[in-house]
Amino acid sequence: MAKKIHITMIVGYMAGIVMLASCMREYGTVTLGVNIDNSKDTKVYVEDRIPCWHNNDLIRVNNQTCTTSAALGSSAQITDVVESNHYRAIYPADIVGNVNISNSSSIAVNLPREQQYEVDSHGDQKVKVPMGAYSSNESLTFHNLCSLIKVVVSNRMFDSFILERITVTANSAYLSGQGIASVTGNLNDVISLTSSSSNHDVSLVFPAANRPIIGRGDRDTYIYYIVVPEFVEDEVTITLYSQGECASFEKRESLQHNGMAQVSLTVERWDGDVEGELQGLFSVSATKQVRFSQGNLQYQANTNTWRFAERQWDYVGTQTADLGGHFGGTVSGSDNCNVSSTYSGWIDLFGWGTSSWSSNAVCYQPWSTSTTYSDYYPNGYSPSGLTGTYVEADWAWHNAISNGGNATHLWRTLTTDEWGYLLVTRPNARVKRGTGNIEGVNGLILLPDSWTLPSGCSFRAGSYTWTDNSYSMFQWAQMEANGAVFLPAAGFRWGTGVHDVGYSGCYWSSTSSAYGNSCYAYAVDFYSGTVYSSNNCYLENGNSVRPVRENDW
């Protein structure tokens, strides 16, 4: 006759069996009760969440697959089990397959390479930790056969992103595939994978209808659990994927993994010697390398605050099209149009030498809008470069940048010779630049001296069209992680009119014209088809500034 078999889970202080919920409730008419033994280590610890069976959990018992039928809780029951003098069981049933497991304590199993993310009625992740049980009576006590990796995700870089999968890759340990489950009914039971048919990686996959949105915030964290077999100390890499694109957010860490190991992964920029410094090294002479700032220089007049743009492709400009088209028109809604000594918004287009240092120029404040070029002479009577005697007129050198180390004399503007070496003279210079766009924002892409193209990305050198190199913010994260720099086509300002936003970029050097042209200084100009490494630019123009730091500072 068929017997009714009751199932009990025992969980020690490092507990975590089957699917997890935030409370324990009875789930049936017959309950054997839960026995939490805090003196025993059952390998898996899942904070304050109590392990529970759920309705219709599938368990392989001897030669049949059985279904739980009880209220949510640590005890459940399964019915219509064929009577036997002993019962050997594995959960979940699908890691075993449709085979008889009653006659051997060593059972062939398969740990899936892709684990599907599910949530319970409380919104918690269902963590299906494989378990085994053996008994000669109708009470089965399950023990864990595997362990967990807890992944804590934080976002400090993007407004938000949609998480598609998390992949754990071990250096030498096997994390998924075929192996043997030892099921003898004691705490030493484990699953061991075989090298000939196993993988060094395992992924938690989020179904399209249930992909989490990873919001941005200093305190927001998102926690996920991935089932893995036990392994000795090894180095693992955690990689996030978003919408099918590798976000290239990786964390490598050595884990002694015999229970639940935790790794935290924060999506953020490279942590340089000084805040705001990007990773890539760029030669600007035969003996000198620099690192660029994380974004263009910005200024807020009413608080006298300087900062870097938060992202490389950010600029104040405008969110609407340039009304006059290429080489013309004024964008009336731009913040740069509202430049004034009391303006509470941000500006990022600056006249020549307007660092706020009193250089004897008529116009030396960042909000200066005069269209008379001689008003910008640092010495008051003739053009001068922003080096040597007048180095304090350099916007980046003179000012403490709030998110760039917040101290003076940390950053500077490249000279025209340095721009020229970077864009033309350094080895492979012409194949390490190209026009493109990030999320539709047009600009110039610069590759560092040492460069490896990330997997899944492409790059076409040269200046052709803005669409030659198109990147999502996640693809660009990969490019930036490998050192790439992006200069957005932020246009230029003339008086209080802003022009060419999205059509051209004009970036100051710290060098004034060497040809007696008293109305000019040198700048880098670029359009969709052309890059000028050394171009005369009117002193009264409001241009972009992208600071650098020398590598040996």
XYZ file of C-alpha atoms in Angstrom:
553
model
C 0.000 0.000 0.000
C 1.069 3.583 -0.494
C 2.296 5.482 2.509
C 2.312 9.172 3.333
C 5.833 10.383 3.929
C 6.538 13.495 5.958
C 9.520 15.710 5.231
C 11.462 17.721 7.778
C 14.319 20.139 7.054
C 17.010 20.662 9.672
C 18.943 23.897 9.372
C 21.884 24.937 11.525
C 23.047 28.440 12.323
C 24.420 28.545 8.780
C 21.066 27.586 7.384
C 19.306 27.889 4.085
C 17.422 25.066 2.496
C 15.158 24.946 -0.543
C 13.117 28.052 -1.273
C 13.380 30.888 1.181
C 10.716 33.143 2.561
C 10.552 35.763 5.276
C 8.382 33.737 7.657
C 7.554 30.141 8.605
C 4.026 28.845 8.357
C 2.506 25.383 8.426
C 1.574 24.083 5.054
C -0.583 20.980 5.500
C -2.635 18.904 7.894
C 0.240 16.835 9.227
C 3.322 18.596 10.484
C 6.442 16.995 11.891
C 7.799 20.352 13.000
C 11.056 22.096 12.192
C 14.245 21.405 14.106
C 16.771 24.255 13.891
C 19.970 23.092 15.521
C 22.206 26.110 16.066
C 25.084 23.921 17.181
C 25.510 22.429 13.707
C 26.914 23.940 10.551
C 24.723 22.993 7.605
C 26.888 24.941 5.176
C 24.461 27.621 4.010
C 23.524 30.801 5.852
C 20.846 33.117 4.466
C 20.557 35.853 7.091
C 17.159 36.138 8.753
C 15.161 34.242 6.154
C 13.613 30.948 7.317
C 13.812 28.072 4.825
C 10.403 26.874 3.727
C 8.803 24.391 1.437
C 6.373 25.757 -1.115
C 3.373 24.192 -2.746
C 4.263 21.802 -5.582
C 7.973 21.525 -4.857
C 9.225 18.476 -6.793
C 11.256 15.859 -4.921
C 12.734 12.647 -6.299
C 12.084 9.790 -3.827
C 13.449 6.379 -4.801
C 11.872 5.714 -8.198
C 9.252 8.492 -8.321
C 8.879 12.236 -8.489
C 6.665 13.544 -5.704
C 5.011 16.898 -5.080
C 4.741 18.711 -1.759
C 1.242 19.522 -0.617
C 1.079 21.556 2.586
C 1.018 25.092 3.933
C 4.170 27.216 3.624
C 6.579 26.056 6.295
C 9.618 24.032 7.288
C 7.601 20.819 7.269
C 5.573 19.443 4.406
C 4.079 16.190 3.223
C 4.046 14.163 0.067
C 1.495 11.444 -0.675
C 1.161 8.266 -2.709
C 4.750 7.199 -2.213
C 5.420 3.557 -3.017
C 6.187 1.688 0.188
C 9.814 0.667 0.739
C 12.109 -0.446 3.515
C 14.140 2.740 2.982
C 13.729 6.072 1.235
C 16.411 8.122 -0.480
C 15.397 11.577 -1.729
C 16.861 14.554 -3.600
C 15.481 18.063 -4.060
C 14.963 19.524 -6.601
C 13.959 16.498 -8.607
C 15.130 17.854 -11.963
C 18.840 17.664 -11.027
C 18.466 13.856 -10.934
C 16.194 13.023 -13.814
C 13.810 10.099 -14.144
C 15.975 7.407 -12.540
C 15.813 5.092 -9.540
C 17.977 6.541 -6.757
C 17.087 4.076 -4.010
C 19.906 1.551 -4.368
C 23.044 3.702 -4.165
C 24.201 6.566 -1.971
C 26.206 7.959 -4.927
C 23.761 9.489 -7.383
C 24.485 11.089 -10.754
C 23.190 14.676 -10.838
C 23.443 17.727 -13.072
C 23.693 21.251 -11.659
C 22.330 23.631 -14.324
C 24.631 26.201 -15.874
C 21.728 28.654 -15.889
C 19.621 29.113 -12.774
C 16.292 30.841 -13.383
C 15.442 33.699 -11.054
C 12.094 33.307 -9.278
C 10.356 35.152 -6.458
C 7.862 33.962 -3.855
C 4.652 35.610 -2.708
C 6.639 37.971 -0.471
C 8.843 39.175 -3.306
C 11.889 37.309 -1.983
C 14.102 35.247 -4.249
C 13.353 31.533 -4.206
C 16.704 29.928 -3.563
C 16.574 26.280 -4.617
C 19.477 24.828 -2.677
C 19.840 21.107 -3.569
C 19.224 18.790 -0.601
C 19.415 15.111 0.112
C 17.735 12.819 2.657
C 17.882 9.152 3.621
C 15.701 7.280 6.114
C 14.401 3.784 6.905
C 11.105 5.217 8.175
C 8.499 7.708 7.018
C 10.340 10.800 8.276
C 12.919 12.294 5.956
C 15.331 14.937 7.195
C 16.954 16.937 4.414
C 20.468 18.364 4.508
C 22.135 20.745 2.084
C 24.292 19.319 -0.687
C 25.523 22.684 -2.017
C 26.496 26.181 -0.978
C 25.658 29.729 -2.029
C 27.377 32.799 -3.341
C 25.651 35.972 -2.222
C 26.084 38.809 -4.746
C 25.464 42.357 -3.504
C 25.015 44.806 -6.404
C 25.244 48.598 -6.105
C 25.021 51.234 -8.836
C 27.098 54.429 -8.606
C 27.465 55.155 -12.310
C 24.195 55.090 -14.231
C 20.759 56.528 -13.539
C 19.531 52.925 -13.694
C 20.039 49.766 -15.707
C 18.090 46.562 -16.277
C 19.824 43.435 -15.033
C 19.594 40.425 -17.336
C 21.997 37.980 -15.740
C 24.786 37.564 -13.200
C 27.610 35.185 -14.074
C 30.083 33.698 -11.604
C 33.287 32.361 -13.173
C 35.884 30.472 -11.135
C 39.542 30.281 -11.982
C 39.772 26.488 -11.486
C 36.758 25.241 -9.517
C 33.772 23.672 -11.275
C 30.492 25.473 -10.598
C 27.958 23.686 -12.827
C 27.520 20.502 -14.805
C 27.519 16.782 -14.069
C 28.612 15.265 -10.805
C 27.845 12.865 -7.981
C 25.580 13.541 -5.003
C 26.441 11.663 -1.837
C 23.159 10.993 -0.030
C 23.627 9.070 3.230
C 21.460 11.189 5.506
C 24.152 13.173 7.346
C 25.637 16.670 7.311
C 28.698 15.603 5.340
C 26.689 14.854 2.193
C 27.754 17.022 -0.769
C 27.612 17.219 -4.557
C 30.973 16.818 -6.265
C 31.322 17.791 -9.928
C 33.412 15.808 -12.391
C 35.983 17.664 -14.461
C 35.211 15.956 -17.757
C 31.648 17.260 -17.986
C 31.471 20.413 -15.855
C 31.899 24.166 -16.258
C 33.846 26.821 -14.406
C 30.883 29.206 -14.587
C 27.245 29.459 -13.546
C 24.657 32.202 -14.194
C 21.567 33.523 -12.488
C 19.216 34.454 -15.351
C 16.371 36.942 -14.975
C 13.347 36.247 -17.203
C 12.268 39.102 -19.488
C 9.100 39.741 -17.481
C 10.934 39.877 -14.166
C 14.223 41.716 -14.752
C 15.171 44.043 -11.900
C 15.896 47.716 -12.479
C 19.099 48.558 -10.635
C 18.549 52.117 -9.482
C 21.253 54.539 -8.558
C 21.984 55.561 -5.000
C 24.656 55.565 -2.313
C 22.591 53.284 -0.085
C 20.670 51.140 -2.570
C 21.871 47.553 -2.724
C 20.385 44.540 -4.481
C 21.028 41.025 -3.157
C 20.970 37.804 -5.172
C 21.913 34.219 -4.374
C 23.534 31.709 -6.725
C 23.794 28.003 -5.902
C 27.253 26.456 -6.289
C 28.900 23.238 -5.118
C 31.440 23.447 -2.339
C 34.999 24.222 -3.444
C 38.311 25.060 -1.852
C 39.739 28.565 -2.010
C 39.623 29.935 -5.538
C 39.450 33.248 -7.380
C 36.057 34.035 -8.853
C 34.861 36.809 -11.162
C 31.346 38.232 -10.917
C 30.058 39.819 -14.154
C 26.791 41.703 -14.694
C 24.954 41.703 -18.009
C 22.271 44.169 -19.035
C 19.828 43.675 -21.908
C 22.131 41.215 -23.613
C 25.166 43.486 -23.402
C 28.045 42.697 -21.116
C 28.147 45.660 -18.788
C 31.779 44.770 -17.974
C 31.223 45.335 -14.292
C 33.444 42.692 -12.792
C 34.747 41.845 -9.362
C 37.528 39.340 -8.819
C 37.872 37.904 -5.353
C 39.356 34.878 -3.634
C 36.725 32.912 -1.753
C 37.098 30.147 0.797
C 33.793 28.600 -0.103
C 32.264 26.081 2.263
C 28.983 27.703 3.176
C 27.794 31.043 1.876
C 30.446 33.321 0.409
C 29.627 36.983 -0.213
C 30.977 39.285 -2.880
C 29.935 42.917 -3.396
C 30.037 44.464 -6.840
C 29.640 48.211 -7.272
C 29.118 49.674 -10.723
C 31.451 52.671 -10.697
C 34.481 54.196 -12.331
C 38.090 53.250 -11.789
C 39.316 54.579 -8.454
C 42.309 56.673 -9.477
C 44.933 58.458 -7.404
C 42.693 61.536 -7.434
C 38.906 61.602 -7.559
C 37.537 62.175 -11.072
C 40.558 60.719 -12.866
C 39.959 58.256 -15.704
C 42.072 55.137 -16.157
C 43.560 55.471 -19.652
C 47.076 56.810 -20.132
C 47.678 59.109 -23.137
C 51.071 60.283 -24.380
C 51.223 64.057 -24.935
C 54.980 64.123 -25.609
C 57.764 61.602 -26.022
C 58.273 61.550 -22.239
C 54.928 62.542 -20.739
C 51.583 60.787 -20.214
C 48.336 62.172 -18.814
C 44.978 60.966 -17.599
C 41.786 62.847 -18.509
C 39.102 63.973 -16.109
C 35.826 62.049 -15.994
C 33.999 64.836 -17.838
C 34.088 68.446 -19.040
C 34.654 71.262 -16.569
C 31.495 72.939 -15.215
C 30.821 75.997 -13.044
C 27.984 77.286 -10.844
C 28.188 81.046 -10.253
C 25.928 81.568 -7.236
C 27.966 79.074 -5.156
C 31.315 79.624 -6.890
C 31.619 75.850 -7.387
C 33.663 74.034 -10.025
C 33.077 70.398 -10.859
C 33.507 67.773 -13.576
C 30.520 66.545 -15.543
C 29.287 63.337 -14.011
C 29.711 61.288 -17.189
C 31.968 61.669 -20.207
C 29.106 62.392 -22.598
C 27.377 64.984 -20.393
C 27.329 68.654 -21.337
C 25.166 71.611 -20.331
C 24.302 72.701 -23.888
C 20.674 71.986 -24.522
C 18.268 69.108 -24.867
C 16.790 70.477 -28.093
C 18.236 70.640 -31.592
C 20.430 73.535 -32.674
C 17.822 75.850 -34.206
C 20.177 77.228 -36.825
C 21.730 73.958 -37.913
C 25.406 73.473 -38.574
C 27.504 76.662 -38.220
C 24.608 78.826 -37.154
C 21.633 79.522 -34.962
C 21.166 80.101 -31.255
C 19.703 77.674 -28.772
C 17.588 79.942 -26.592
C 16.870 77.314 -23.922
C 20.479 76.412 -23.124
C 21.764 76.926 -19.610
C 24.895 78.485 -21.091
C 22.673 81.216 -22.505
C 21.763 82.194 -18.939
C 25.346 82.790 -17.852
C 25.594 85.508 -15.172
C 27.309 86.248 -11.870
C 24.250 85.062 -9.917
C 23.108 82.163 -12.089
C 22.181 79.064 -10.061
C 22.493 76.637 -12.980
C 25.654 75.146 -14.409
C 27.673 76.419 -17.373
C 30.473 74.640 -19.274
C 31.487 77.003 -22.101
C 34.167 79.492 -21.022
C 35.941 82.481 -22.560
C 39.755 82.507 -22.759
C 41.494 82.503 -19.363
C 38.307 83.034 -17.334
C 39.420 81.101 -14.247
C 38.296 83.906 -11.861
C 41.952 84.799 -11.185
C 42.412 88.557 -11.487
C 44.916 88.574 -14.352
C 44.489 92.248 -15.259
C 42.145 91.177 -18.036
C 38.857 93.047 -18.332
C 37.078 89.681 -18.520
C 38.483 87.012 -16.198
C 35.338 85.658 -14.525
C 33.745 82.415 -15.750
C 30.486 84.235 -16.511
C 32.129 86.802 -18.821
C 30.219 87.252 -22.096
C 31.962 90.178 -23.795
C 32.426 89.686 -27.545
C 35.510 91.940 -27.634
C 38.590 89.735 -27.880
C 40.965 92.210 -26.199
C 38.897 92.021 -23.002
C 40.373 88.539 -22.485
C 44.088 89.465 -22.569
C 45.472 88.012 -19.272
C 48.002 90.846 -18.934
C 45.534 93.482 -20.032
C 47.263 94.625 -23.241
C 48.258 91.619 -25.435
C 47.398 87.938 -25.862
C 49.185 85.516 -23.567
C 49.166 81.782 -22.946
C 47.818 80.233 -19.744
C 51.190 78.948 -18.581
C 54.184 80.405 -16.739
C 53.360 83.849 -15.352
C 49.702 83.451 -16.266
C 49.180 79.804 -15.335
C 46.564 80.805 -12.731
C 44.336 81.909 -15.614
C 44.034 78.204 -16.520
C 40.537 77.226 -15.377
C 41.522 73.783 -14.086
C 44.835 74.760 -12.488
C 43.584 77.724 -10.464
C 40.447 76.204 -8.993
C 39.595 73.461 -6.524
C 37.292 71.087 -8.380
C 34.704 69.672 -5.987
C 34.636 66.148 -7.419
C 38.236 66.247 -8.643
C 40.215 66.174 -5.407
C 38.824 69.524 -4.192
C 42.237 71.198 -4.126
C 43.944 73.749 -6.365
C 46.786 72.903 -8.772
C 45.732 69.276 -9.335
C 44.563 69.646 -12.934
C 45.512 71.642 -16.007
C 44.670 72.237 -19.670
C 46.798 70.676 -22.435
C 49.001 72.958 -24.546
C 48.487 72.999 -28.305
C 51.716 70.996 -28.795
C 50.422 68.355 -26.396
C 47.078 68.157 -28.186
C 48.962 67.830 -31.470
C 51.177 65.033 -30.162
C 48.166 63.193 -28.763
C 46.077 63.455 -31.932
C 48.757 63.271 -34.640
C 52.283 62.406 -33.501
C 52.121 59.650 -30.879
C 52.495 56.077 -32.187
C 49.323 54.928 -33.974
C 47.694 58.287 -33.211
C 45.449 58.277 -36.281
C 44.044 54.814 -35.559
C 43.324 55.743 -31.960
C 40.748 58.427 -32.633
C 37.364 58.473 -34.299
C 34.024 60.231 -34.246
C 30.981 58.492 -32.804
C 28.165 58.736 -30.298
C 27.075 57.431 -26.901
C 23.328 57.034 -26.530
C 22.939 59.496 -29.418
C 25.343 62.113 -27.993
C 27.903 62.960 -30.692
C 31.575 63.388 -29.956
C 35.234 62.501 -30.476
C 36.593 59.174 -29.169
C 40.238 58.882 -28.089
C 41.916 55.554 -27.322
C 44.791 55.285 -24.813
C 48.382 54.309 -25.618
C 47.784 50.738 -24.450
C 44.485 49.548 -25.851
C 42.486 46.326 -25.993
C 39.096 46.381 -27.702
C 36.505 44.913 -25.302
C 34.681 41.771 -26.365
C 31.383 42.628 -28.067
C 32.462 46.170 -28.993
C 33.781 47.607 -32.252
C 35.750 50.711 -33.191
C 36.361 52.370 -36.571
C 39.236 54.815 -36.612
C 38.998 58.106 -38.479
C 36.499 60.945 -38.790
C 33.596 60.097 -41.021
C 30.148 60.346 -39.467
C 28.763 60.410 -35.947
C 27.265 56.968 -36.521
C 30.535 55.201 -37.353
C 30.942 54.261 -33.706
C 27.670 54.007 -31.788
C 27.604 52.805 -28.185
C 25.006 52.238 -25.528
C 26.019 53.436 -22.070
C 26.819 49.830 -21.137
C 29.003 49.280 -24.180
C 30.732 52.561 -23.411
C 31.311 51.342 -19.845
C 33.424 48.582 -21.367
C 35.303 51.074 -23.551
C 35.888 53.418 -20.603
C 37.042 50.528 -18.402
C 39.740 49.880 -21.001
C 40.781 53.558 -21.007
C 38.794 55.229 -23.812
C 37.939 58.947 -23.570
C 34.937 60.745 -25.093
C 34.755 64.494 -25.820
C 31.133 65.496 -26.467
C 30.239 67.873 -29.301
C 29.066 70.570 -26.908
C 29.125 73.465 -29.413
C 30.375 76.955 -28.506
C 29.065 80.209 -27.030
C 29.249 83.714 -28.532
C 28.065 86.310 -26.059
C 24.903 84.703 -24.668
C 24.112 82.717 -27.803
C 25.012 79.027 -28.010
C 25.715 77.433 -31.390
C 26.463 74.071 -32.987
C 25.358 71.964 -30.025
C 25.615 68.347 -31.125
C 27.337 69.343 -34.397
C 30.834 70.342 -33.287
C 33.200 70.392 -30.363
C 35.697 73.137 -29.534
C 38.144 72.467 -26.679
C 40.620 75.042 -25.419
C 44.361 74.502 -25.225
C 46.435 76.705 -22.903
C 48.398 78.237 -25.817
C 47.745 81.610 -27.422
C 48.282 82.229 -31.130
C 51.933 82.239 -32.204
C 51.392 84.216 -35.401
C 50.686 87.674 -34.093
C 46.952 87.152 -34.380
C 45.934 89.040 -31.278
C 42.364 87.805 -31.383
C 43.119 84.057 -31.317
C 44.225 81.175 -29.134
C 44.617 77.537 -30.092
C 41.900 74.954 -29.636
C 40.929 71.497 -30.848
C 37.924 71.598 -33.188
C 36.066 68.600 -34.541
C 33.012 67.887 -36.641
C 31.584 64.639 -37.979
C 34.145 64.546 -40.790
C 37.115 66.574 -39.556
C 39.428 66.967 -36.546
C 41.718 70.008 -36.248
C 44.405 69.433 -33.617
C 45.570 73.043 -33.653
C 43.094 75.652 -34.796
C 42.810 79.392 -34.233
C 39.805 80.262 -32.086
C 38.532 83.682 -31.030
C 39.424 84.545 -27.428
C 35.860 85.675 -26.760
C 34.413 82.286 -27.729
C 32.945 80.217 -24.942
C 34.552 76.788 -25.449
C 34.708 73.480 -23.584
C 37.540 72.643 -21.174
C 38.657 69.046 -20.534
C 41.358 68.965 -17.832
C 44.137 66.381 -17.428
C 46.602 65.216 -14.771
C 50.161 64.200 -15.507
C 50.871 60.562 -14.714
C 53.968 61.316 -12.625
C 52.256 63.756 -10.288
